[in-house]
Short mmCIF file of C-alpha atoms in Angstrom, two decimals:
data_model
loop_
_atom_site.label_atom_id
_atom_site.label_comp_id
_atom_site.label_asym_id
_atom_site.label_seq_id
_atom_site.Cartn_x
_atom_site.Cartn_y
_atom_site.Cartn_z
CA GLU A 1 -25.70 6.78 3.35
CA LEU A 2 -23.30 9.70 4.18
CA ASP A 3 -26.22 11.63 5.79
CA THR A 4 -25.01 10.26 9.36
CA VAL A 5 -21.71 12.29 9.12
CA PRO A 6 -21.61 15.25 6.99
CA ILE A 7 -18.69 15.06 4.24
CA PRO A 8 -17.38 18.33 5.12
CA LEU A 9 -16.76 17.03 8.60
CA LEU A 10 -15.43 13.64 7.56
CA GLU A 11 -12.85 15.75 5.24
CA THR A 12 -11.95 18.05 7.89
CA THR A 13 -11.25 15.07 10.35
CA LEU A 14 -9.92 12.44 7.98
CA VAL A 15 -7.12 14.90 6.49
CA PHE A 16 -5.29 14.79 9.68
CA LEU A 17 -4.58 11.02 9.06
CA LEU A 18 -2.60 11.86 5.93
CA PRO A 19 1.20 11.32 6.38
CA ALA A 20 1.87 15.09 5.53
CA SER A 21 -0.54 16.28 8.42
CA LYS A 22 1.05 13.57 10.67
CA ASN A 23 4.42 15.32 10.39
CA ASP A 24 2.88 18.80 10.53
CA ASN A 25 0.53 18.19 13.53
CA PRO A 26 1.11 15.01 15.34
CA THR A 27 -1.22 15.95 18.11
CA ALA A 28 -4.10 16.32 15.65
CA HIS A 29 -3.11 13.05 13.98
CA GLY A 30 -3.12 11.25 17.25
CA ILE A 31 -6.43 12.83 18.30
CA VAL A 32 -8.21 11.66 14.94
CA GLN A 33 -6.65 8.26 15.21
CA LEU A 34 -8.36 7.85 18.71
CA LEU A 35 -11.50 9.14 17.35
CA VAL A 36 -11.63 6.72 14.58
CA GLN A 37 -10.61 3.93 17.01
CA ARG A 38 -13.38 4.84 19.63
CA CYS A 39 -16.08 5.69 17.25
CA PHE A 40 -15.31 2.85 14.69
CA ASN A 41 -18.78 1.36 14.86
CA LYS A 42 -20.42 4.64 14.09
CA LEU A 43 -17.66 5.72 11.55
CA GLN A 44 -17.29 2.42 9.50
CA GLN A 45 -20.22 2.99 7.15
CA PRO A 46 -19.94 6.71 6.38
CA VAL A 47 -16.02 6.36 6.11
CA GLY A 48 -16.36 3.42 3.70
CA SER A 49 -19.12 5.32 1.52
CA TYR A 50 -16.87 8.36 1.38
CA ILE A 51 -13.69 6.45 0.41
CA CYS A 52 -15.71 4.68 -2.28
CA ALA A 53 -17.11 7.92 -3.42
CA LEU A 54 -13.66 9.25 -3.76
CA LEU A 55 -12.34 6.03 -5.55
CA GLU A 56 -15.49 6.33 -8.07
CA ASP A 57 -14.99 10.10 -8.49
CA ARG A 58 -18.68 10.46 -7.83
CA ALA A 59 -20.10 14.07 -8.01
CA LEU A 60 -20.78 13.88 -4.11
CA VAL A 61 -17.17 14.53 -3.59
CA GLU A 62 -16.01 16.12 -6.73
CA ALA A 63 -14.51 18.99 -5.18
CA SER A 64 -12.70 17.07 -2.42
CA GLU A 65 -9.08 17.99 -1.53
CA LEU A 66 -8.59 14.37 -0.58
CA LYS A 67 -9.40 12.94 -4.00
CA ASP A 68 -5.70 12.97 -4.79
CA HIS A 69 -4.83 11.32 -1.68
CA VAL A 70 -7.32 8.72 -1.41
CA HIS A 71 -4.80 5.67 -1.60
CA ALA A 72 -2.80 7.16 1.22
CA MET A 73 -5.86 7.72 3.08
CA VAL A 74 -6.95 4.19 2.75
CA PHE A 75 -3.64 3.01 4.12
CA GLU A 76 -3.85 5.23 7.02
CA LEU A 77 -7.35 4.22 7.90
CA HIS A 78 -6.07 0.59 7.69
CA LYS A 79 -3.28 1.31 10.14
CA THR A 80 -5.82 3.16 12.42
CA HIS A 81 -8.49 0.48 12.34
CA THR A 82 -8.57 -2.62 10.22
CA GLY A 83 -12.20 -2.87 10.47
CA LEU A 84 -12.66 0.02 8.39
CA MET A 85 -11.78 -2.07 5.27
CA LEU A 86 -15.03 -3.94 5.48
CA TYR A 87 -16.61 -1.69 3.00
CA ILE A 88 -13.57 -0.29 1.19
CA LEU A 89 -11.41 -3.52 0.45
CA PRO A 90 -14.14 -5.04 -1.82
CA ARG A 91 -14.30 -1.95 -3.88
CA LEU A 92 -10.35 -1.79 -4.15
CA VAL A 93 -10.30 -5.44 -5.27
CA GLU A 94 -12.61 -4.69 -8.16
CA TYR A 95 -10.05 -2.37 -9.66
CA LEU A 96 -7.51 -5.01 -9.86
CA GLU A 97 -9.14 -6.44 -12.90
CA ILE A 98 -9.85 -3.28 -14.88
CA GLU A 99 -8.38 -2.51 -18.37
CA ASP A 100 -6.71 0.75 -17.44
CA GLU A 101 -3.19 -0.19 -16.79
CA ALA A 102 -2.09 2.73 -14.81
CA MET A 103 -5.12 2.56 -12.42
CA ARG A 104 -4.60 -1.33 -12.09
CA GLU A 105 -1.10 -0.74 -10.90
CA ARG A 106 -1.76 1.89 -8.54
CA MET A 107 -4.72 -0.43 -7.10
CA VAL A 108 -2.43 -3.51 -6.97
CA ASN A 109 0.40 -1.49 -5.18
CA LEU A 110 -2.34 -0.45 -2.44
CA VAL A 111 -3.98 -3.72 -2.08
CA ARG A 112 -0.67 -5.68 -1.87
CA ARG A 113 0.36 -3.12 0.86
CA LEU A 114 -2.76 -3.74 2.85
CA PHE A 115 -2.60 -7.53 2.46
CA GLY A 116 1.22 -7.59 3.18
CA SER A 117 1.20 -5.23 6.03
CA GLY A 118 0.60 -8.03 8.70
CA SER A 119 -2.39 -6.19 10.08
CA GLY A 120 -5.79 -7.38 9.78
CA ASP A 121 -5.11 -10.95 8.45
CA TYR A 122 -7.03 -10.02 5.28
CA SER A 123 -6.10 -13.01 3.49
CA ALA A 124 -7.90 -15.11 6.02
CA THR A 125 -10.84 -12.88 6.43
CA TYR A 126 -11.24 -12.16 2.65
CA PRO A 127 -9.82 -15.17 1.00
CA GLN A 128 -11.69 -14.41 -2.26
CA HIS A 129 -10.14 -11.11 -2.54
CA PHE A 130 -6.66 -12.50 -1.63
CA LYS A 131 -7.12 -14.99 -4.72
CA THR A 132 -8.14 -11.86 -6.96
CA LEU A 133 -4.79 -10.38 -5.67
CA LEU A 134 -2.89 -13.60 -6.41
CA LYS A 135 -4.09 -13.59 -10.21
CA ARG A 136 -2.07 -10.50 -10.56
CA PHE A 137 1.25 -12.69 -10.67
CA ARG A 138 0.04 -13.48 -14.24
CA ASP A 139 -1.05 -9.81 -15.11
CA ARG A 140 -0.10 -8.69 -18.77
CA SER A 141 1.67 -5.71 -17.17
CA PRO A 142 5.23 -6.35 -16.42
CA ASN A 143 5.07 -3.57 -13.58
CA VAL A 144 2.16 -5.24 -11.85
CA ARG A 145 3.86 -8.71 -11.90
CA THR A 146 7.08 -6.95 -10.59
CA GLN A 147 5.02 -5.62 -7.62
CA MET A 148 3.38 -8.88 -7.09
CA ILE A 149 6.97 -10.43 -6.84
CA GLU A 150 7.97 -7.80 -4.30
CA PHE A 151 4.56 -8.75 -2.54
CA GLY A 152 5.40 -12.36 -2.42
CA THR A 153 8.93 -11.82 -1.10
CA GLN A 154 7.68 -9.69 1.70
CA VAL A 155 4.96 -12.06 2.72
CA LEU A 156 7.42 -15.06 2.57
CA GLY A 157 9.99 -13.13 4.63
CA ARG A 158 7.46 -12.37 7.38
CA VAL A 159 6.34 -16.18 7.36
CA ALA A 160 9.91 -17.12 7.67
CA ARG A 161 10.48 -14.58 10.51
CA ASP A 162 7.43 -15.75 12.47
CA LYS A 163 8.51 -19.52 12.17
CA ALA A 164 11.91 -18.61 13.30
CA LYS A 165 10.56 -16.65 16.25
CA ALA A 166 8.13 -19.44 16.95
CA PHE A 167 10.88 -22.01 16.86
CA SER A 168 13.32 -20.06 18.99
CA SER A 169 10.60 -19.41 21.73
CA SER A 170 9.67 -23.22 21.73
CA ALA A 171 13.49 -24.02 21.95
CA ALA A 172 14.03 -21.71 24.71
CA SER A 173 10.91 -23.13 26.70
CA LYS A 174 12.13 -26.64 26.46
CA ALA A 175 15.60 -25.61 27.72
#
C-alpha cells in the first residue's frame, strides 16, 4: 500500500509541514502544501497508510523521526487538505475508546481539534465518529472531560458567531 510513494520520500516531504519547519523554512512549507493540495488524489492513500503506520508504531516506520510528531503532522495535513483525513480519522477515533488513559487523552485532544476546527465539516461527513467523540463527555478521566468541555465551548461559540453573522447580513440586506 505504501509502494506507490517510497517512505523516505514521504518523510522527507512531510517533515516540511510541521510547525517547526514552517518557521525555519516557510518557502519549503508552502511548496509542500501546494504539492499535497495538487497531488491529493495520488497522495491520499499512501499518506493515510503512512500516518496509520506511525500511529500503530509498525516496524515499517520504526525509525521514523516523525513518529514523535504524528499528532502535529495529522493536524497540519488536515489544514492542508481535509480530504486526507479519509483514511486517518477512522483510525484516530478507534483510539478514543482505548484503556490507556494518557493515549486516550492525546487522541481526544487531536480529534476534538479536528472536529472543532471549522474546516472539513467532519461532524456531517463522519457522524458516527462524531458520536464516538461526544461519548468522551462521559469519560472516566477528568482530563478528557475537561477537554470535551473546552471543545463544546469552542463549537458553541463558533455556532453563535455564525448565527450572528447570518443575522446581521440578513438584516443589512433588508435595510
